[in-house]
Structures are given as structure tokens and as C-alpha cells.
Short mmCIF file of C-alpha atoms in Angstrom, two decimals:
data_model
loop_
_atom_site.label_atom_id
_atom_site.label_comp_id
_atom_site.label_asym_id
_atom_site.label_seq_id
_atom_site.Cartn_x
_atom_site.Cartn_y
_atom_site.Cartn_z
CA MET U 5 15.96 -19.82 10.36
CA LYS U 6 13.24 -17.18 10.68
CA ASN U 7 15.44 -14.54 9.00
CA LEU U 8 16.20 -17.00 6.20
CA LEU U 9 12.50 -17.60 5.57
CA ILE U 10 11.73 -13.87 5.57
CA GLY U 11 14.62 -13.24 3.18
CA ALA U 12 13.38 -15.97 0.83
CA PHE U 13 9.87 -14.54 0.99
CA LEU U 14 11.06 -11.03 0.16
CA LEU U 15 13.27 -12.29 -2.66
CA ALA U 16 10.36 -14.19 -4.17
CA GLY U 17 8.19 -11.08 -3.77
CA SER U 18 10.69 -9.01 -5.73
CA LEU U 19 10.62 -11.51 -8.62
CA GLN U 20 6.85 -11.78 -9.00
CA ALA U 21 3.77 -9.70 -8.37
CA MET U 22 2.93 -9.31 -4.70
CA SER U 23 -0.57 -9.09 -3.32
CA LEU U 24 -1.59 -6.22 -1.06
CA SER U 25 -1.73 -8.54 1.97
CA GLU U 26 1.83 -9.72 1.25
CA VAL U 27 3.05 -6.14 1.01
CA ILE U 28 1.41 -5.32 4.36
CA GLU U 29 2.93 -8.41 5.99
CA ALA U 30 6.38 -7.54 4.71
CA SER U 31 6.07 -3.96 5.93
CA LEU U 32 4.91 -4.87 9.44
CA SER U 33 7.86 -7.24 9.84
CA LYS U 34 10.59 -4.90 8.52
CA SER U 35 9.54 -1.25 8.76
CA PRO U 36 12.27 0.89 10.42
CA SER U 37 9.62 3.29 11.73
CA LEU U 38 8.10 0.46 13.78
CA GLU U 39 11.52 -0.63 15.02
CA VAL U 40 11.91 2.77 16.67
CA ILE U 41 8.90 2.12 18.90
CA ASN U 42 10.02 -1.47 19.54
CA ALA U 43 13.35 -0.10 20.74
CA ARG U 44 11.56 2.28 23.10
CA LEU U 45 9.54 -0.65 24.47
CA LYS U 46 12.74 -2.56 25.19
CA ALA U 47 14.24 0.48 26.88
CA ASN U 48 11.13 0.96 29.01
CA LYS U 49 11.44 -2.59 30.39
CA GLN U 50 14.62 -1.37 32.07
CA ASN U 51 12.66 1.52 33.56
CA ILE U 52 10.27 -0.99 35.12
CA ASP U 53 13.19 -2.80 36.75
CA ILE U 54 14.76 0.47 37.90
CA ALA U 55 11.50 1.75 39.41
CA ASP U 56 11.29 -1.23 41.77
CA GLN U 57 14.84 -0.87 43.08
CA PHE U 58 16.06 0.80 46.27
CA ASP U 59 18.23 3.89 46.04
CA ASN U 60 21.95 3.15 46.09
CA PRO U 61 23.40 2.98 49.61
CA GLN U 62 26.05 5.45 50.75
CA LEU U 63 29.34 4.57 52.40
CA LEU U 64 31.00 7.45 54.27
CA LEU U 65 34.46 7.65 55.87
CA THR U 66 35.28 10.46 58.30
CA LYS U 67 38.33 11.21 60.42
CA ASN U 68 39.03 14.10 62.78
CA THR U 69 42.32 15.81 63.57
CA ILE U 70 42.33 15.35 67.35
CA ASP U 71 45.50 13.83 68.82
CA ALA U 72 45.37 10.03 68.82
CA ALA U 73 45.84 9.98 72.61
CA GLN U 74 42.49 11.74 73.09
CA PRO U 75 39.26 9.69 73.39
CA MET U 76 37.57 11.84 70.75
CA SER U 77 40.21 10.95 68.13
CA GLN U 78 38.53 8.50 65.78
CA SER U 79 38.02 7.30 62.21
CA VAL U 80 34.40 6.42 61.43
CA ILE U 81 33.00 4.42 58.54
CA THR U 82 29.26 4.75 58.09
CA PHE U 83 26.79 2.79 55.94
CA LYS U 84 23.61 4.66 54.99
CA GLN U 85 20.54 3.19 53.25
CA LYS U 86 17.28 4.96 52.35
CA PHE U 87 14.02 2.95 52.56
CA PRO U 88 11.01 4.46 50.80
CA TYR U 89 7.62 4.46 52.48
CA TYR U 90 5.59 1.28 52.12
CA SER U 91 4.48 0.61 48.47
CA LYS U 92 6.32 3.63 47.00
CA ARG U 93 8.47 1.35 44.88
CA GLU U 94 5.36 -0.47 43.64
CA LYS U 95 3.76 2.85 42.71
CA ARG U 96 6.84 3.86 40.73
CA ALA U 97 6.75 0.51 38.96
CA ASP U 98 3.06 1.03 38.18
CA VAL U 99 3.92 4.25 36.34
CA ALA U 100 6.59 2.46 34.29
CA VAL U 101 4.21 -0.42 33.47
CA ALA U 102 1.56 2.08 32.40
CA GLU U 103 4.14 3.75 30.14
CA GLU U 104 4.83 0.36 28.55
CA LYS U 105 1.13 -0.02 27.77
CA VAL U 106 1.09 3.46 26.21
CA LEU U 107 4.04 2.50 24.00
CA GLN U 108 2.32 -0.74 23.00
CA GLU U 109 -0.75 1.20 21.92
CA LYS U 110 1.45 3.66 20.03
CA LEU U 111 3.10 0.73 18.26
CA GLY U 112 -0.34 -0.57 17.29
CA ALA U 113 -1.37 2.90 16.10
CA ALA U 114 1.82 3.19 14.03
CA GLN U 115 1.09 -0.18 12.44
CA VAL U 116 -2.45 0.93 11.60
CA LYS U 117 -1.19 4.18 10.07
CA LEU U 118 1.44 2.33 8.06
CA VAL U 119 -1.16 -0.10 6.70
CA GLU U 120 -3.40 2.83 5.75
CA ARG U 121 -0.55 4.51 3.84
CA ILE U 122 0.27 1.24 2.07
CA LYS U 123 -3.36 0.78 1.05
CA ASN U 124 -3.58 4.34 -0.27
CA GLU U 125 -0.41 3.88 -2.31
CA ALA U 126 -1.61 0.51 -3.62
CA TYR U 127 -4.96 2.03 -4.63
CA THR U 128 -3.10 4.83 -6.39
CA ILE U 129 -1.10 2.25 -8.34
CA TRP U 130 -4.33 0.46 -9.33
CA GLU U 131 -5.91 3.76 -10.36
CA LEU U 132 -2.92 4.83 -12.45
CA ARG U 133 -2.62 1.42 -14.11
CA GLU U 134 -6.33 1.39 -14.99
CA LEU U 135 -6.08 4.88 -16.43
CA GLU U 136 -3.04 3.86 -18.45
CA ALA U 137 -4.86 0.77 -19.73
CA ILE U 138 -7.77 2.76 -21.12
CA ILE U 139 -5.37 5.38 -22.51
CA ASP U 140 -3.61 2.57 -24.38
CA GLU U 141 -6.96 1.40 -25.73
CA TYR U 142 -7.87 4.87 -26.91
CA ILE U 143 -4.45 5.38 -28.49
CA THR U 144 -4.91 2.19 -30.50
CA LEU U 145 -8.46 3.10 -31.42
CA THR U 146 -7.52 6.64 -32.46
CA LYS U 147 -4.68 5.35 -34.66
CA GLN U 148 -7.03 2.89 -36.33
CA ASN U 149 -9.57 5.63 -37.05
CA ILE U 150 -6.91 7.95 -38.47
CA ASN U 151 -5.67 5.17 -40.74
CA LEU U 152 -9.22 4.36 -41.75
CA TYR U 153 -10.05 7.98 -42.53
CA GLU U 154 -6.83 8.50 -44.47
CA SER U 155 -7.59 5.45 -46.58
CA TYR U 156 -10.21 7.41 -48.45
CA THR U 157 -8.80 8.61 -51.76
CA SER U 158 -10.69 11.85 -51.68
CA VAL U 159 -11.31 13.94 -48.56
CA SER U 160 -12.62 17.45 -48.14
CA ASP U 161 -10.90 20.27 -46.26
CA ASN U 162 -13.27 19.68 -43.34
CA GLN U 163 -12.27 16.02 -43.30
CA HIS U 164 -8.62 17.08 -43.31
CA MET U 165 -9.40 19.12 -40.19
CA GLY U 166 -10.97 16.03 -38.62
CA ILE U 167 -7.78 14.08 -39.25
CA MET U 168 -5.70 16.87 -37.75
CA LYS U 169 -7.92 16.98 -34.68
CA ALA U 170 -7.61 13.22 -34.30
CA GLU U 171 -3.82 13.49 -34.54
CA LEU U 172 -3.77 16.24 -31.90
CA SER U 173 -5.98 14.08 -29.69
CA LEU U 174 -3.56 11.20 -30.24
CA SER U 175 -0.65 13.41 -29.13
CA ASP U 176 -2.59 14.41 -26.02
CA LEU U 177 -3.22 10.74 -25.21
CA GLU U 178 0.47 9.92 -25.60
CA VAL U 179 1.38 12.81 -23.29
CA GLN U 180 -1.09 11.49 -20.72
CA LYS U 181 0.42 8.01 -21.00
CA THR U 182 3.95 9.36 -20.48
CA THR U 183 2.79 11.27 -17.41
CA LEU U 184 1.08 8.16 -16.05
CA ASP U 185 4.25 6.10 -16.56
CA ALA U 186 6.18 8.53 -14.37
CA LYS U 187 3.46 8.54 -11.71
CA ILE U 188 3.31 4.74 -11.64
CA TYR U 189 7.10 4.54 -11.23
CA THR U 190 6.90 7.06 -8.37
CA ALA U 191 4.04 5.19 -6.70
CA TYR U 192 5.96 1.90 -6.82
CA ALA U 193 8.99 3.63 -5.32
CA GLN U 194 6.86 5.02 -2.50
CA LEU U 195 5.22 1.64 -1.90
CA SER U 196 8.63 -0.04 -1.81
CA TYR U 197 9.74 2.47 0.83
CA LEU U 198 6.66 1.81 2.96
CA ALA U 199 7.06 -1.96 2.64
CA ALA U 200 10.84 -1.77 3.25
CA THR U 201 11.36 -4.05 0.25
CA LYS U 202 11.58 -3.57 -3.51
CA ILE U 203 8.21 -4.01 -5.22
CA LYS U 204 8.13 -4.10 -9.00
CA SER U 205 4.63 -5.44 -9.56
CA LEU U 206 1.44 -5.42 -7.49
CA ASN U 207 -1.42 -7.87 -7.91
CA ILE U 208 -4.55 -5.90 -7.02
CA ASP U 209 -8.11 -5.61 -8.32
CA LEU U 210 -10.57 -3.08 -6.87
CA LYS U 211 -14.35 -2.95 -6.97
CA ILE U 212 -17.06 -0.99 -5.19
CA SER U 213 -18.69 -3.69 -3.12
CA HIS U 214 -21.57 -2.13 -1.22
CA LYS U 215 -23.28 1.07 -0.25
CA PRO U 216 -21.80 2.42 3.01
CA ASN U 217 -23.88 2.46 6.19
CA LEU U 218 -23.10 5.26 8.65
CA THR U 219 -24.63 3.53 11.70
CA ALA U 220 -22.55 0.40 11.14
CA LEU U 221 -19.40 2.47 10.62
CA LYS U 222 -19.90 4.40 13.87
CA ALA U 223 -20.53 1.18 15.79
CA SER U 224 -17.14 -0.24 14.82
CA LEU U 225 -14.90 2.36 16.49
CA ASN U 226 -14.37 0.65 19.83
CA SER U 227 -10.76 -0.17 18.96
CA ASN U 228 -9.78 3.20 17.56
CA PRO U 229 -6.00 3.59 18.09
CA ASP U 230 -6.17 7.24 19.19
CA ILE U 231 -8.88 6.50 21.76
CA MET U 232 -6.95 3.47 23.04
CA ILE U 233 -3.80 5.60 23.43
CA GLN U 234 -5.81 8.22 25.35
CA GLU U 235 -7.17 5.53 27.68
CA ARG U 236 -3.65 4.25 28.36
CA GLU U 237 -2.46 7.81 28.94
CA ILE U 238 -5.24 8.27 31.49
CA SER U 239 -4.23 5.05 33.24
CA LYS U 240 -0.62 6.21 33.32
CA GLN U 241 -1.61 9.60 34.70
CA SER U 242 -3.78 7.93 37.36
CA ALA U 243 -0.71 5.95 38.43
CA LYS U 244 1.23 9.22 38.66
CA VAL U 245 -1.50 10.68 40.88
CA GLU U 246 -1.26 7.67 43.22
CA LEU U 247 2.52 8.02 43.34
CA ALA U 248 2.26 11.75 44.07
CA ASP U 249 -0.23 11.00 46.85
CA ILE U 250 2.01 8.48 48.56
CA ASN U 251 5.01 10.79 48.25
CA ASN U 252 3.38 12.81 51.03
CA TYR U 253 4.46 10.05 53.40
CA PRO U 254 8.03 10.18 54.78
CA ASP U 255 10.91 7.95 53.78
CA PHE U 256 13.22 6.37 56.33
CA THR U 257 17.00 6.18 56.41
CA LEU U 258 18.95 3.62 58.45
CA LEU U 259 22.56 4.25 59.44
CA ALA U 260 25.18 1.93 60.87
CA GLY U 261 28.74 3.00 61.68
CA TYR U 262 31.95 1.71 63.14
CA ALA U 263 34.38 4.06 64.96
CA TYR U 264 38.07 3.17 65.22
CA ARG U 265 40.12 4.79 68.05
CA GLU U 266 43.86 4.16 68.18
CA LYS U 267 44.36 4.59 71.97
CA HIS U 268 40.87 3.67 73.16
CA ASP U 269 38.13 1.13 72.61
CA ASN U 270 36.39 0.99 69.22
CA TYR U 271 32.60 1.08 69.05
CA PHE U 272 29.51 0.79 66.75
CA ASN U 273 26.79 3.35 66.34
CA PHE U 274 23.34 3.05 64.84
CA GLY U 275 20.78 5.62 63.75
CA VAL U 276 17.53 6.23 61.94
CA GLY U 277 16.44 9.24 59.89
CA ILE U 278 13.12 10.37 58.50
CA SER U 279 12.24 12.88 55.77
CA LEU U 280 9.79 15.60 56.75
CA PRO U 281 7.47 16.74 53.90
CA MET U 282 6.49 19.87 55.78
CA TYR U 283 6.71 22.68 53.19
CA GLY U 284 3.80 21.65 50.97
CA THR U 285 5.91 20.71 47.94
CA GLU U 286 4.44 17.21 47.75
CA ASP U 287 0.88 18.56 48.03
CA ALA U 288 1.51 20.95 45.15
CA LYS U 289 2.96 18.16 43.01
CA GLU U 290 -0.06 15.98 43.76
CA GLU U 291 -2.46 18.74 42.69
CA GLU U 292 -0.42 19.20 39.52
CA GLN U 293 -0.80 15.52 38.64
CA ARG U 294 -4.55 15.61 39.36
CA ALA U 295 -4.95 18.62 37.05
CA LEU U 296 -3.06 16.79 34.32
CA LEU U 297 -5.37 13.80 34.79
CA LEU U 298 -8.43 15.99 34.24
CA ALA U 299 -6.77 17.45 31.13
CA LYS U 300 -6.16 13.98 29.67
CA LYS U 301 -9.76 12.95 30.30
CA SER U 302 -10.96 16.09 28.51
CA GLN U 303 -8.53 15.36 25.69
CA LYS U 304 -10.03 11.88 25.30
CA SER U 305 -13.53 13.35 25.05
CA ASP U 306 -12.30 15.71 22.35
CA THR U 307 -10.67 12.80 20.51
CA VAL U 308 -13.96 10.85 20.54
CA LEU U 309 -15.78 13.84 19.01
CA ALA U 310 -13.07 14.34 16.38
CA ILE U 311 -13.13 10.67 15.35
CA THR U 312 -16.92 10.67 15.09
CA SER U 313 -16.64 13.68 12.80
CA GLN U 314 -13.95 11.98 10.71
CA VAL U 315 -16.15 8.91 10.22
CA GLU U 316 -18.98 11.11 8.95
CA ILE U 317 -16.60 12.84 6.52
CA TYR U 318 -15.22 9.56 5.16
CA TYR U 319 -18.75 8.14 4.96
CA ALA U 320 -19.85 11.13 2.86
CA GLN U 321 -16.85 10.62 0.57
CA MET U 322 -17.59 6.90 0.20
CA LEU U 323 -21.27 7.56 -0.50
CA ALA U 324 -20.43 10.22 -3.12
CA SER U 325 -17.98 7.85 -4.85
CA TYR U 326 -20.58 5.05 -4.75
CA LYS U 327 -23.22 7.29 -6.35
CA ILE U 328 -20.84 8.70 -8.98
CA TYR U 329 -19.74 5.20 -9.97
CA HIS U 330 -23.30 3.96 -10.45
CA ILE U 331 -24.40 7.12 -12.27
CA ILE U 332 -21.60 6.58 -14.76
CA GLN U 333 -21.93 2.80 -15.06
CA ASP U 334 -25.72 2.53 -15.01
CA ALA U 335 -26.75 5.65 -16.93
CA ALA U 336 -24.03 7.68 -18.60
CA LEU U 337 -21.83 5.01 -20.17
CA PRO U 338 -24.70 3.04 -21.79
CA GLN U 339 -25.94 6.28 -23.35
CA VAL U 340 -22.48 7.23 -24.58
CA ALA U 341 -21.97 3.69 -25.87
CA HIS U 342 -25.04 4.13 -28.08
CA MET U 343 -23.71 7.49 -29.33
CA PHE U 344 -20.34 5.83 -29.88
CA GLN U 345 -21.92 3.12 -32.03
CA LEU U 346 -23.68 5.71 -34.16
CA SER U 347 -20.47 7.73 -34.59
CA SER U 348 -18.44 4.60 -35.29
CA SER U 349 -20.83 3.48 -38.04
CA SER U 350 -20.82 6.95 -39.60
CA ILE U 351 -17.03 7.22 -39.68
CA SER U 352 -16.83 3.99 -41.65
CA THR U 353 -18.71 5.76 -44.40
CA GLY U 354 -16.37 8.75 -44.34
CA SER U 355 -18.53 11.09 -42.26
CA ASP U 356 -17.35 13.85 -39.91
CA LEU U 357 -14.45 12.73 -37.72
CA PHE U 358 -14.95 15.73 -35.41
CA LYS U 359 -18.13 14.30 -33.87
CA TYR U 360 -16.57 10.89 -33.47
CA ILE U 361 -13.54 12.27 -31.63
CA ASP U 362 -15.82 14.32 -29.34
CA VAL U 363 -17.89 11.25 -28.43
CA LEU U 364 -14.73 9.19 -28.01
CA PHE U 365 -13.24 11.62 -25.50
CA GLN U 366 -16.56 12.02 -23.67
CA LYS U 367 -16.51 8.27 -23.12
CA LEU U 368 -12.87 8.42 -22.05
CA ASP U 369 -13.64 11.17 -19.53
CA LEU U 370 -16.50 9.15 -18.04
CA GLU U 371 -14.36 6.01 -17.75
CA LYS U 372 -11.66 8.05 -15.99
CA LYS U 373 -14.23 9.38 -13.52
CA SER U 374 -15.47 5.84 -12.92
CA ILE U 375 -11.94 4.66 -12.12
CA ASN U 376 -11.39 7.68 -9.86
CA ALA U 377 -14.65 6.92 -8.04
CA VAL U 378 -13.56 3.35 -7.29
CA ALA U 379 -10.13 4.50 -6.05
CA ASN U 380 -11.63 7.27 -3.89
CA TYR U 381 -14.18 4.84 -2.44
CA LYS U 382 -11.40 2.44 -1.45
CA ARG U 383 -9.27 5.26 -0.02
CA SER U 384 -12.13 6.42 2.21
CA GLU U 385 -12.73 2.79 3.17
CA ALA U 386 -9.04 2.47 4.13
CA GLN U 387 -9.27 5.60 6.27
CA ILE U 388 -12.30 4.20 8.10
CA ALA U 389 -10.48 0.88 8.54
CA ALA U 390 -7.64 2.85 10.16
CA LEU U 391 -10.12 4.50 12.54
CA LYS U 392 -11.28 1.00 13.45
CA GLY U 393 -7.69 -0.05 14.18
CA GLU U 394 -7.40 -2.61 11.39
CA THR U 395 -3.96 -3.81 10.27
CA LYS U 396 -5.10 -5.95 7.33
#
């Protein structure tokens, strides 16, 4: 029933525009890259069971070649079982459980990374579509102006040059549109791969919401996936240190045998054995595990520093995009709009088309930069969200 519902959801998503949250949900439920880690988690559950088991017993059969009439002639069957020192099995299980927690954190980190990649691809699609939309507007506007200018019965050589420049600008716009079409197709293909389902249309609208705050961003890193993995790795290594420590204690082996003698009485024998860790191998292994524990703790400290630095970098990128957007929207575009009005009114009277085209493309360039600023702001925001461990 669950598979049927997911299939219906994905089919509906392929027929209509999907939202970003729907794409993320579909990806987290179907991504093959996540299934790899899930498979490793299932395999590790067997390791937990194995770690708590005794070693397999041994059954030995021996027979000598002495004549059957002699008392020493016998066939002996022996059962041998090794018993580890108290709590050794529990310590082995602790290592396997700690490994499961590491894998769970890696699964969470993979989900976070996947969501970040999906967001980046979705923002790219929005950016490309917005650029294509304004290119379409400028193509229409340029065609209208060419037609308007050509409607004059008498034009000078300079005006002919203006028309030619407008036509060249129109060709450049059409080339840009063709390039954008290919990029949009590629971006949808990449998004479909990440979501593990075919996506033909994406419902998304981006805006710059607020000015970023570095203090608030730094305070939200308690659930960083890389730090959480390092903490689980430290816990796992601590369990290995405890196991190495207890391995210094000897294991015991119990033996029970039955001797068959053809001409004499049969008998049982019993025995006990003990391992002797007397050559320092266990001590060396314990020191090795302790050194690895110190290395992992140092690695965590380095990870914390690296993540703090990454937050500052993404914050600077967000702040720059925020400022660029408002410079363009609050100052540059209103000024260009006024210039555009003046040029537009002059062209209607047959004035120089050169100046109009220049102003037109200055406005186009500013609108492109505004769209790029919004997309870059959201990309940096997505990267910070990934550092925070978000999967939405």
C-alpha cells in the first residue's frame, strides 16, 4: 500500500509542477545513494549479533596406533569451548553499536548533502528561468522598436546603423535564449537524477528575505553533520579502547573428552585452559587505540574550526548578494528606468536608436545581476542550512 501511494505521488509529480519540498521528499524516499548507507546499517545489525556470540566450539577425534590389547590403545573424542573474560563480549558489542550510530549519522549527513544539492539545482532552475523571462521581454521589445523605427519613410544613414545595431542586439538576445534553453534542460535532468524521479516543471519563487546575521548563524551549528559524525567516531574509538584494555585479561577454555578402549574400561577426562597475554602484544594494541582516540579528538577540533570558517565565508557571500540586490533595486534600476523613459520617448520621434539600445542593455545587465544576487543569496543560505543539518 505504501509503495502504491508513493508511486501515485511520483506519477502525479511528473504530470504537474512539483514544489521544492515535494522534490526533497521524493528524493529522501528513493535516492539510491541513501539506500547504500541503509544497506550498510542493516549489515551492521548482524555485526552486533555476531559480537555478542561465543566462538564456535571445537570437536576433536583422535586415535592412536597401539595394539587394542594394550591399555593405552584408545579413541578419544574431545569437546572444546572458549569462554572470553567477563564482559569481553559486551565490549565487542559496544563497538558494533557505536559503529551503527556512526552509520546513522553518516546517513543523516548524506541526506543533508543531498537536500543541499537539490536546493542548489532548484535555485539554478529559477535563476535560468528568470533570465530567460527577461530575455523574452527584451526580444519582444527590441522587435517592436525595430518595427517602429523602420516605419519611418525616411531615415538617415546613422539611423540605418541604429537599426542594424538593434538587429545585432536582437540576434545576441536570441543566442542567449537558446543557450538558456539548453541550460534549463540540463538543470532539470540533473534535478531529476537527484530526486530519483522525472521532473518536468518546478514550482519555485525566490526572494531575498532578510539581512544575514553572523552571530545567529554561528549559534545554530550544534547539529552540524560533520561534528556529529566526529562525536560518534570518538564514542566508537572509546569503545575500542575499552575493548583493547579488557583484552589484557586472559580467556578460558573448557575441555571435556571421552576415551574408548576396546579391551579395557572407557573413561571421561576434563580440563581447563587459559591464555597468557605475556608478550606485551595486548598492551601495544591498547596504546594504539588510545593514540587513535587522541587523533579523532584533534580531528573534531579541526572540524569545528573549519565549519566556523565556512559559516563566515557563506555569511560574507550572503551579505554581498543582499547588498548588491538592494543597490540595484533601490538605486540603479530607478535611475535607469528614468533614462529608459527619456530614450523611449525620443525613439518615438525618430531619434537616435543607438542611445536607446545602450540604455536598454544597461537595464538588462542590471536585471541579470539582480537575479544572480537572489540566486547566490539562496545558494549561500542553502549551504548554511546544510551546516546546520537541515533536511528541509
